[in-house]
């Protein structure tokens, strides 16, 4: 009875293409004692041993047996006990799990936030360079940036075989994304040229608050009482930065140039924030159905065409006389691509809440650059307005972060 239902030892050789070659050493017995499953129940001595070569293949998780060689059976026939190659399956599963663990990249904590910080630095440097370039209209600067972005993005689209038009049912949204995004960029550059750098940056930074409201209107996302409170805080911050005369009087301090240019810059920055919020809503509508490069491509092409037409109508074509300004124009395009790339990578690794909080570095850098490089100290009204807007934007980011954490 010691040999009853006994599986002899087996040796396995792993072949390519997930094929395992198994050699079974099978014990042969005399006559059949009536067992239906081919296993002997009596105490019979084995009469002969033979070796069978079988192939076990795995197709989508299902094992398949194929007999390749066989020895002739002695007269009278014999029954065999064949053990399934469980050891081969376990070895294969273990090796697959090991290779999967080795192929999975190790997550670096804080790398996404570092990417968000880098994007903030690049965008702040762009705003500073736009402020320092003299004699070039903001629309022309935007057109040059879009032109160099086209030169950088086109080879990436060809290399990744993405195409230049995108899915047919998404082209309208892509064109809308390009139109709104390019207009937001033009308005930001114009606001930076017309008013203090920090004030324009702070007003543009208020776009997440308006994104929540527009998502509630167009995407039917949930809007809470906190979103209304944050909107009131944001508008209060904009009023403190704009400082209209009918509230603050005729003698206004801390503005750059005359008040007419200041109010033009305020309106442009506020309109740019609304445009950026609309762009975010369109991007949410697109989701992951189109590649990021294709979205940037539409942004660059439509922005370039729009800028060329606008500058031609206004007659503002100028070539910077200083070679340094020419290099800065090209550097604006390169840093714009780098900033967008790092921001995308940050959103891929971290949730939107922590990334939005990290982006508050934009405001700090704007005040720092304005004081250090432009020699203009911010007024207390500007600092108060910046505080209101930063608190509102941070509140929106923290609320979404908390809501997503509860859902997950």
PDB file of N, CA and C in Angstrom, residues 16 20 33 50 52 68 96 145 152 172 192 203 210 216 285 287 292 294 302 338 352 357:
ATOM      1  N   UNK A  16      11.556  27.925 -24.401  1.00  0.00           N
ATOM      2  CA  UNK A  16      11.067  29.263 -24.740  1.00  0.00           C
ATOM      3  C   UNK A  16       9.583  29.253 -25.057  1.00  0.00           C
ATOM      4  N   UNK A  20       7.002  24.210 -21.283  1.00  0.00           N
ATOM      5  CA  UNK A  20       7.741  23.464 -20.276  1.00  0.00           C
ATOM      6  C   UNK A  20       7.801  21.996 -20.664  1.00  0.00           C
ATOM      7  N   UNK A  33      -6.965  -4.079 -12.029  1.00  0.00           N
ATOM      8  CA  UNK A  33      -7.807  -4.613 -10.960  1.00  0.00           C
ATOM      9  C   UNK A  33      -9.172  -3.984 -10.948  1.00  0.00           C
ATOM     10  N   UNK A  50       8.965   3.020 -17.625  1.00  0.00           N
ATOM     11  CA  UNK A  50       9.178   3.674 -18.894  1.00  0.00           C
ATOM     12  C   UNK A  50       9.172   5.193 -18.666  1.00  0.00           C
ATOM     13  N   UNK A  52       8.079   8.941 -20.351  1.00  0.00           N
ATOM     14  CA  UNK A  52       7.245   9.621 -21.337  1.00  0.00           C
ATOM     15  C   UNK A  52       7.639  11.101 -21.346  1.00  0.00           C
ATOM     16  N   UNK A  68       4.794  14.106 -27.114  1.00  0.00           N
ATOM     17  CA  UNK A  68       5.706  14.185 -28.256  1.00  0.00           C
ATOM     18  C   UNK A  68       6.406  12.871 -28.527  1.00  0.00           C
ATOM     19  N   UNK A  96       7.203  34.607 -12.948  1.00  0.00           N
ATOM     20  CA  UNK A  96       6.445  35.732 -13.503  1.00  0.00           C
ATOM     21  C   UNK A  96       6.273  36.831 -12.471  1.00  0.00           C
ATOM     22  N   UNK A 145       6.644  82.416 -29.025  1.00  0.00           N
ATOM     23  CA  UNK A 145       6.632  81.241 -28.146  1.00  0.00           C
ATOM     24  C   UNK A 145       5.886  80.086 -28.806  1.00  0.00           C
ATOM     25  N   UNK A 152       9.238  72.150 -31.543  1.00  0.00           N
ATOM     26  CA  UNK A 152       9.622  71.105 -30.595  1.00  0.00           C
ATOM     27  C   UNK A 152       8.608  69.963 -30.546  1.00  0.00           C
ATOM     28  N   UNK A 172     -13.058  69.285 -32.267  1.00  0.00           N
ATOM     29  CA  UNK A 172     -13.693  70.535 -31.867  1.00  0.00           C
ATOM     30  C   UNK A 172     -13.224  70.954 -30.475  1.00  0.00           C
ATOM     31  N   UNK A 192       1.275  91.436 -17.646  1.00  0.00           N
ATOM     32  CA  UNK A 192       2.606  91.591 -17.068  1.00  0.00           C
ATOM     33  C   UNK A 192       3.277  92.856 -17.573  1.00  0.00           C
ATOM     34  N   UNK A 203      -3.330  87.605  -9.774  1.00  0.00           N
ATOM     35  CA  UNK A 203      -4.677  87.546 -10.363  1.00  0.00           C
ATOM     36  C   UNK A 203      -4.812  86.325 -11.272  1.00  0.00           C
ATOM     37  N   UNK A 210     -12.220  79.760 -10.215  1.00  0.00           N
ATOM     38  CA  UNK A 210     -13.185  79.875 -11.311  1.00  0.00           C
ATOM     39  C   UNK A 210     -13.363  78.540 -12.043  1.00  0.00           C
ATOM     40  N   UNK A 216     -18.916  73.260 -12.365  1.00  0.00           N
ATOM     41  CA  UNK A 216     -20.271  73.066 -11.836  1.00  0.00           C
ATOM     42  C   UNK A 216     -21.319  73.417 -12.901  1.00  0.00           C
ATOM     43  N   UNK A 285     -12.973  67.686 -19.905  1.00  0.00           N
ATOM     44  CA  UNK A 285     -13.914  67.051 -20.832  1.00  0.00           C
ATOM     45  C   UNK A 285     -13.190  66.077 -21.751  1.00  0.00           C
ATOM     46  N   UNK A 287     -10.332  64.550 -21.014  1.00  0.00           N
ATOM     47  CA  UNK A 287      -9.822  63.447 -20.211  1.00  0.00           C
ATOM     48  C   UNK A 287      -8.541  62.884 -20.795  1.00  0.00           C
ATOM     49  N   UNK A 292      -1.213  64.075 -24.567  1.00  0.00           N
ATOM     50  CA  UNK A 292      -0.842  65.408 -24.100  1.00  0.00           C
ATOM     51  C   UNK A 292      -0.143  66.209 -25.190  1.00  0.00           C
ATOM     52  N   UNK A 294      -0.611  66.148 -28.338  1.00  0.00           N
ATOM     53  CA  UNK A 294      -1.592  66.638 -29.298  1.00  0.00           C
ATOM     54  C   UNK A 294      -2.306  67.871 -28.761  1.00  0.00           C
ATOM     55  N   UNK A 302      -2.872  77.016 -33.099  1.00  0.00           N
ATOM     56  CA  UNK A 302      -3.933  78.023 -33.081  1.00  0.00           C
ATOM     57  C   UNK A 302      -3.416  79.332 -32.497  1.00  0.00           C
ATOM     58  N   UNK A 338       9.185  73.215 -21.066  1.00  0.00           N
ATOM     59  CA  UNK A 338       9.678  72.540 -19.868  1.00  0.00           C
ATOM     60  C   UNK A 338       8.688  72.676 -18.711  1.00  0.00           C
ATOM     61  N   UNK A 352      -4.112  66.262  -7.558  1.00  0.00           N
ATOM     62  CA  UNK A 352      -4.182  67.670  -7.962  1.00  0.00           C
ATOM     63  C   UNK A 352      -4.084  68.613  -6.770  1.00  0.00           C
ATOM     64  N   UNK A 357      -1.232  73.200  -4.260  1.00  0.00           N
ATOM     65  CA  UNK A 357      -0.607  73.874  -3.127  1.00  0.00           C
ATOM     66  C   UNK A 357       0.848  74.212  -3.419  1.00  0.00           C
TER      67      UNK A 357
END
